[in-house]
XYZ file of C-alpha atoms in Angstrom:
393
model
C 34.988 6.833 -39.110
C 36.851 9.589 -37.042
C 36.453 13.274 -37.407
C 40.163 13.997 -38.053
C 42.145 17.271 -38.453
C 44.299 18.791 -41.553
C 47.910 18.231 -41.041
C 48.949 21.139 -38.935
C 45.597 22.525 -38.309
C 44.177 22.685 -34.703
C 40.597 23.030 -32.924
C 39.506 26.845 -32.774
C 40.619 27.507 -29.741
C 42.293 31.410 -30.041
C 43.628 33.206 -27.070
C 40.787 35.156 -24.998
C 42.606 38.892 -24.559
C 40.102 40.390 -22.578
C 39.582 37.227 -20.032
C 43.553 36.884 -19.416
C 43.400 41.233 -18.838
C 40.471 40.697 -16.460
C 42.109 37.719 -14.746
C 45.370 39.823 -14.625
C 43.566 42.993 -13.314
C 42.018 41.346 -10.422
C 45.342 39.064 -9.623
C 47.137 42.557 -9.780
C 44.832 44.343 -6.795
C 45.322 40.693 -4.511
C 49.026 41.089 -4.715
C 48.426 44.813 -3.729
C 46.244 44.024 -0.999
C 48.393 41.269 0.046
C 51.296 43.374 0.318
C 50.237 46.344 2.592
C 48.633 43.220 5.059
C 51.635 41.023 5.286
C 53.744 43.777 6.031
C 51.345 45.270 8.849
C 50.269 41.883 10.352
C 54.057 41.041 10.755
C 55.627 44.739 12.144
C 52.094 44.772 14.183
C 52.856 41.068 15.282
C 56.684 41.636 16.132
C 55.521 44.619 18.216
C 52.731 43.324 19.971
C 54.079 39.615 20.498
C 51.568 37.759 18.655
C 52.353 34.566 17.168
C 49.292 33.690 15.678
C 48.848 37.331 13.378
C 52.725 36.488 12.321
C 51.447 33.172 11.654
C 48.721 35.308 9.591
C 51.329 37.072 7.768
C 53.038 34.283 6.936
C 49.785 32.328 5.188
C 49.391 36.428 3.415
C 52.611 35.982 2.397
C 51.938 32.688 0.735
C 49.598 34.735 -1.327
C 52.032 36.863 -2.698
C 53.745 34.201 -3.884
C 50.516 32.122 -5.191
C 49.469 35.367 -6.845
C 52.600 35.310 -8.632
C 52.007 32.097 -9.996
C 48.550 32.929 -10.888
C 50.151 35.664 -13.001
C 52.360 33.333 -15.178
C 49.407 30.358 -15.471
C 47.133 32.974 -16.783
C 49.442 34.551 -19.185
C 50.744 30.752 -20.545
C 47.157 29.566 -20.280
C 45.865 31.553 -22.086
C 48.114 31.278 -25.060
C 46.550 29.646 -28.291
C 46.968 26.135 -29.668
C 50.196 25.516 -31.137
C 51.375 22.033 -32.535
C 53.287 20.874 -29.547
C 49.906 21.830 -27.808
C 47.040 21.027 -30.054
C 44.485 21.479 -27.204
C 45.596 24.793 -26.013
C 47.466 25.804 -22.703
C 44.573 25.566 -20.205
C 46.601 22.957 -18.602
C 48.473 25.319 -16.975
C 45.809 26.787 -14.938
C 45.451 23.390 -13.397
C 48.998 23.067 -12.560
C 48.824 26.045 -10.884
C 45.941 25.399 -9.189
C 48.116 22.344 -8.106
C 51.496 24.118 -6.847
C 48.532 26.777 -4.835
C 47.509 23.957 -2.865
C 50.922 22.418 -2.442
C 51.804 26.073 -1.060
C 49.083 26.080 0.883
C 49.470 22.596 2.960
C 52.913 23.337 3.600
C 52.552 27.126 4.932
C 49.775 25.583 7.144
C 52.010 22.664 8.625
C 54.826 25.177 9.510
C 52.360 27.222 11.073
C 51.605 23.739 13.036
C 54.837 23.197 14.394
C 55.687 26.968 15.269
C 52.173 27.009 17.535
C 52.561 23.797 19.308
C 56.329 24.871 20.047
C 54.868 28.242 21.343
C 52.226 26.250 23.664
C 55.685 24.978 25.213
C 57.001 27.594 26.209
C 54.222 29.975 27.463
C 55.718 30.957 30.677
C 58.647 32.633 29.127
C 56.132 34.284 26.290
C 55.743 38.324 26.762
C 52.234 39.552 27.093
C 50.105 40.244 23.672
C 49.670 43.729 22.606
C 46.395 45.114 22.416
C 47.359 46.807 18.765
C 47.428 42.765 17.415
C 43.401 43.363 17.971
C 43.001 45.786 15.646
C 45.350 44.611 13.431
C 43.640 41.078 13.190
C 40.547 42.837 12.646
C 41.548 45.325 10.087
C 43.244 41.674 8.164
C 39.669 40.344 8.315
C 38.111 43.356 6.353
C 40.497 43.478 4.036
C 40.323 39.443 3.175
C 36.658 39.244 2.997
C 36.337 42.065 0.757
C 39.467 41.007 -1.474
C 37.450 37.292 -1.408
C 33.653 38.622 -2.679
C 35.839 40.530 -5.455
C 37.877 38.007 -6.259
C 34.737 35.184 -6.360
C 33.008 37.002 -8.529
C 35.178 37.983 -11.268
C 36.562 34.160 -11.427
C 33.143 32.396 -11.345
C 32.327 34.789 -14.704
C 35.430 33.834 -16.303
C 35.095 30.636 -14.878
C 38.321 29.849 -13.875
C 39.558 26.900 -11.848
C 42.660 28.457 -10.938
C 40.970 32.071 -10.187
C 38.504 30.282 -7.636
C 40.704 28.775 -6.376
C 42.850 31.753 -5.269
C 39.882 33.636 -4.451
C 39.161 30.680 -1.539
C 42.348 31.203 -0.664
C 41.657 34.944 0.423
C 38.226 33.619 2.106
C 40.896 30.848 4.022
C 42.649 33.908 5.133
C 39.307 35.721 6.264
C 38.441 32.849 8.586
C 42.035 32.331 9.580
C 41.786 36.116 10.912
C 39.198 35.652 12.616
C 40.291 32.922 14.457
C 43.247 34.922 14.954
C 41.089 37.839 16.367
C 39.670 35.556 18.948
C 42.919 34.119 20.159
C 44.181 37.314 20.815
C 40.920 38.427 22.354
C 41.296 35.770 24.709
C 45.124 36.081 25.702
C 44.234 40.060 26.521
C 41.608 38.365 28.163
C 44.387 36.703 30.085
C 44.350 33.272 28.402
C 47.611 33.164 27.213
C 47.412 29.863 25.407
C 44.804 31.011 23.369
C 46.792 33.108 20.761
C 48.706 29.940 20.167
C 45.784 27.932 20.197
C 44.100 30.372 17.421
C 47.341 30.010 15.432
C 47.518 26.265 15.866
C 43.023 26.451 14.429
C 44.832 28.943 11.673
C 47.201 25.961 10.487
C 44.875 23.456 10.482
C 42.431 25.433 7.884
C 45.524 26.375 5.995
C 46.321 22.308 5.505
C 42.749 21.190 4.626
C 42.123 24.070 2.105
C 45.352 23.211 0.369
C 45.262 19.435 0.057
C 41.692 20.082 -0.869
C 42.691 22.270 -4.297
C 45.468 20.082 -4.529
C 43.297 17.154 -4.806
C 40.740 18.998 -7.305
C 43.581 19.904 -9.292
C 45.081 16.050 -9.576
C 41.800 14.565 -10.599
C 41.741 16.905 -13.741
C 45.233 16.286 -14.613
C 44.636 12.145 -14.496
C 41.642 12.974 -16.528
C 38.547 12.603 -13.986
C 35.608 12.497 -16.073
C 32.901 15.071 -15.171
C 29.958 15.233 -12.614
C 27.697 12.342 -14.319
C 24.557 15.068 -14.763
C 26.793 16.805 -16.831
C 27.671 13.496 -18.652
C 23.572 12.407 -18.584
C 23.214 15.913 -20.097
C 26.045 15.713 -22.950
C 24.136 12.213 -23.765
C 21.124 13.416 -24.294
C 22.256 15.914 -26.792
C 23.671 13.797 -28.703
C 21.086 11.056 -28.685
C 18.402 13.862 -30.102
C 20.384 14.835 -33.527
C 18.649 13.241 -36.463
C 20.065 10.389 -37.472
C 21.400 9.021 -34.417
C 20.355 5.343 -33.349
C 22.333 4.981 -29.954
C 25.302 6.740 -27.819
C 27.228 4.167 -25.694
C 31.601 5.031 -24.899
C 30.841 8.773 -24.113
C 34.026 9.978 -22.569
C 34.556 13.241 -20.770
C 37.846 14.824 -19.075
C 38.260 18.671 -17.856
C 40.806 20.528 -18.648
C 40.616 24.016 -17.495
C 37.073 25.907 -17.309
C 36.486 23.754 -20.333
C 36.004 20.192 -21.341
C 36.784 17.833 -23.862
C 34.568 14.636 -25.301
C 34.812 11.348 -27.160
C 31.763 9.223 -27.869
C 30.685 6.637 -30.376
C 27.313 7.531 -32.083
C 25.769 4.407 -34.069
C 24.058 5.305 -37.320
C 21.979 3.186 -40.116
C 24.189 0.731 -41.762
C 23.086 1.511 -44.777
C 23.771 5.000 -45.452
C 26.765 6.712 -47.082
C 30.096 7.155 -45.400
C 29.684 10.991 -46.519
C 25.982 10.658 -45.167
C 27.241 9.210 -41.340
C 29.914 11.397 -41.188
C 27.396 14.749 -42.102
C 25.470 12.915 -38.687
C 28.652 13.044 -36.818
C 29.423 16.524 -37.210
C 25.923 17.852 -36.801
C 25.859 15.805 -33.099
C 29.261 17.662 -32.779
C 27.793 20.956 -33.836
C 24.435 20.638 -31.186
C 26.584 19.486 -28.314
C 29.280 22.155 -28.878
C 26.127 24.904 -28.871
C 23.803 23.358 -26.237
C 26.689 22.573 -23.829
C 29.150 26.015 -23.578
C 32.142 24.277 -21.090
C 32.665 22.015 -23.947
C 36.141 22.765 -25.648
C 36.194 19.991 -28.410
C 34.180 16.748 -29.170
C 35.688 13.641 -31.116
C 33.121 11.520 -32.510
C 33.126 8.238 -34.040
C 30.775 6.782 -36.329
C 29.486 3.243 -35.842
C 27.016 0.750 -37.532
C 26.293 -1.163 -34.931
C 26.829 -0.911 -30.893
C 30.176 -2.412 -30.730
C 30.319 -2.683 -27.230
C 28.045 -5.826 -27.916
C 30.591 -8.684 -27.551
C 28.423 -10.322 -30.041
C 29.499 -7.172 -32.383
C 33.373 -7.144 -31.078
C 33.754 -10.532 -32.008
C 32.701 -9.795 -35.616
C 35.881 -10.317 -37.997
C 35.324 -9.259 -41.722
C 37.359 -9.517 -44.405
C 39.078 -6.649 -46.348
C 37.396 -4.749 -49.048
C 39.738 -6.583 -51.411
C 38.838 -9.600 -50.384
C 35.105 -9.242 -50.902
C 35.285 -7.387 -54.383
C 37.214 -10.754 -55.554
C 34.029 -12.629 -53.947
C 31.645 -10.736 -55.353
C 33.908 -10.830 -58.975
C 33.377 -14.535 -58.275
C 29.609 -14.660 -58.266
C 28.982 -11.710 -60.929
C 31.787 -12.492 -63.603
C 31.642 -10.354 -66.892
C 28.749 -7.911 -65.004
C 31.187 -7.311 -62.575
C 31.396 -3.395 -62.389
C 33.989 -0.912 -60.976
C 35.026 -1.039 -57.633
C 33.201 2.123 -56.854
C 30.377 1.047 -58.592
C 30.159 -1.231 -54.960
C 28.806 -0.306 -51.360
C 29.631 -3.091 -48.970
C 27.423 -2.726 -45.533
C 28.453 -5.101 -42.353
C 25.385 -6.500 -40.394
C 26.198 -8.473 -37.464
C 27.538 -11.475 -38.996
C 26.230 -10.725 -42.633
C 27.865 -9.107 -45.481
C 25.666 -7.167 -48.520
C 26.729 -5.759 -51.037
C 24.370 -2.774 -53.406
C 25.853 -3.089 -56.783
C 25.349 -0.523 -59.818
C 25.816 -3.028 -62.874
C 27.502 -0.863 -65.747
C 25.027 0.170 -68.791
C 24.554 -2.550 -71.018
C 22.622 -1.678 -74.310
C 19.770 -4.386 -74.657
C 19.472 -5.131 -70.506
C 16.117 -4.789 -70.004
C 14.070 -5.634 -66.678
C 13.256 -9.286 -67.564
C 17.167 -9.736 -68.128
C 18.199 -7.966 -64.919
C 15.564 -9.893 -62.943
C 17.312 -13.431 -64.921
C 20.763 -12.415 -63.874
C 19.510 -11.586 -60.098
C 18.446 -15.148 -59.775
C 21.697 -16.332 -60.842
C 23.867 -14.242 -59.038
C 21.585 -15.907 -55.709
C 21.823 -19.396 -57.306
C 26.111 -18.814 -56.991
C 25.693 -17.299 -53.164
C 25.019 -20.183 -51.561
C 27.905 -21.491 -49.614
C 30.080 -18.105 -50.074
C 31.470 -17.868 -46.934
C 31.092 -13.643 -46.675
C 28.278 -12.606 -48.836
C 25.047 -13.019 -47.728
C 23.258 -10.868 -49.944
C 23.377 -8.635 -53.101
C 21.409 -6.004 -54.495
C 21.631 -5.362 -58.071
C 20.763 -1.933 -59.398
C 20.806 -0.847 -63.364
C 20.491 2.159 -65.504
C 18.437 0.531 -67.942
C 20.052 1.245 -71.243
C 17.389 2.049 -74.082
């Protein structure tokens, strides 16, 4: 049995105002930031002759743009289910998270190639300006700061996408002060060094990109999550009342949240309304207990079919078993929904409420229960039935 929705109805999953303004506000004051540094590191680095701060501007320039598709991911993304999406937008975020780390990798490999052409040609290279200094220093501040900001407001709206760019600003931080160094050491009269700083600078600039690039592509092929989080989601489950095992738990992130199927096996012989009451309270505990968790989809089992013993089990249709069971009980045969059919192992019973016969007494039901047993031997699907009366008066 499968939870399923209404037609046209959708998991409760409404569009969070205040955490796309928040996420907004804080992309907003990165572009800012962003701006006034890319266009100082790259006058500053023009003036001065530095090729590893215009290398700088270049990966603060690649902010600008990732900012700007932080903007759109977190406006889409945060748009409610629909019915072309019934699981929401969040998707987006990791997209984005994907094209940041795309940008990323290739900013730093075109800072790669304009270094190591630089390191050819030193000896026609004008001297470095001592102003790059300050300026590499002054990009430093402002990237650390704009990083602990950033950090912090993402990891309480815990966002993928916002952590991501805030690791891009702390890339940036490091990258100046590599940059810092270089140029320390060409004043210094190393003149390799600010290419050599700028050729460090691409380097980070590659790893930190394929790296969010890679996080991002294991959520969108459905990576599973870490397995204590999975051990913990078990347990959960495995405490509500009424719940015999746990075996297929799946798990896939999308977004900061997460989505679950698992098979929960219950007593074979309690109602269908009775299993499925089970399968929603286990859906209830796990959704409260575990916060990240979007949306669970459980399934109700009798038995642990990922047995192959229980796979191989192949019953008939209900049909098929009510003309059976017609077979063996003849004229007491009562209304279809007079009859609860429950599937053990190999073994079909049957609990039967006989209609209300005037005259039926106990000695009488207890005659026509060795009867019907007499007639089950040899049926090929019932093993076993249980005969219940309303004893007339």
């Amino acid at each position: 049995m499968s939870r399923k929705s209404a037609p046209h109805s959708f998991p409760a999953m409404p569009a969070d105002n205040e955490r796309q303004r928040e996420a907004g506000r804080v992309t907003w004051v990165s572009v800012g930031v962003n701006v006034v540094l890319t266009l100082m590191q790259l006058l500053v680095g023009l003036w001065a002759h530095s090729q590893s701060l215009i290398a700088d501007a270049m990966h603060t320039f690649s902010d600008i743009v990732a900012d700007g598709f932080v903007l759109y991911a977190n406006r889409k993304g945060s748009e409610a289910a629909d019915e072309a999406h019934p699981y929401g937008h969040g998707r987006i975020e990791t997209a984005a998270s994907l094209v940041l780390g795309l940008i990323l990798a290739a900013t730093g490999g075109g800072i790669l190639i304009m270094a190591v052409e630089r390191l050819q040609n030193l000896g026609s290279l004008p001297p470095v300006g001592v102003v790059a200094m300050w300026a590499a220093v002054a990009t430093l501040l402002g990237k650390e700061g704009l990083f602990r900001y950033m950090l912090a407001v993402a990891e309480r709206l815990r966002s993928p996408m916002l952590i991501a760019n805030a690791w891009h600003a702390r890339a940036d931080a490091l990258s100046s002060l590599v940059v810092a160094a270089g140029i320390a050491g060409a004043l210094a009269g190393f003149r390799f060094a600010d290419a050599a700083a700028a050729i460090v600078v691409g380097a980070m600039i590659v790893k930190a990109g394929i790296g969010f690039a890679w996080g991002a592509m294991s959520e969108l092929i459905d990576t599973g999550l870490a397995q204590d989080e999975v051990d913990g989601i078990h347990d959960t489950l495995a405490q509500t009342p009424g719940v015999i095992n746990v075996h297929d738990l799946r798990t896939r992130r999308m977004a900061q949240h997460a989505l679950v199927d698992v098979h929960i096996q219950v007593s074979p012989r309690i109602s269908v309304s009775e299993g499925h009451l089970i399968a929603e309270m286990a859906r209830i505990r796990l959704l409260k207990a575990h916060p990240d968790v979007l949306d669970a989809l459980v399934h109700v089992d009798v038995e642990d079919d990922m047995d192959p013993a229980n796979r191989s089990a192949r019953y008939p249709d209900r049909q098929t078993l009510l003309d059976h069971l017609s077979m063996v009980l003849g004229e007491d045969m009562p209304p279809s929904d007079q009859v609860t059919f429950h599937f053990l192992g190999a073994r079909v019973e049957a609990d039967v409420i006989l209609p209300d016969q005037p005259g039926r007494d106990e000695a009488r039901l207890d005659e026509l229960r060795r009867r019907v047993t007499a007639k089950l031997e040899g049926n090929p699907w019932l093993a076993r039935i249980h005969l219940h009366s309303r004893i007339a008066p």
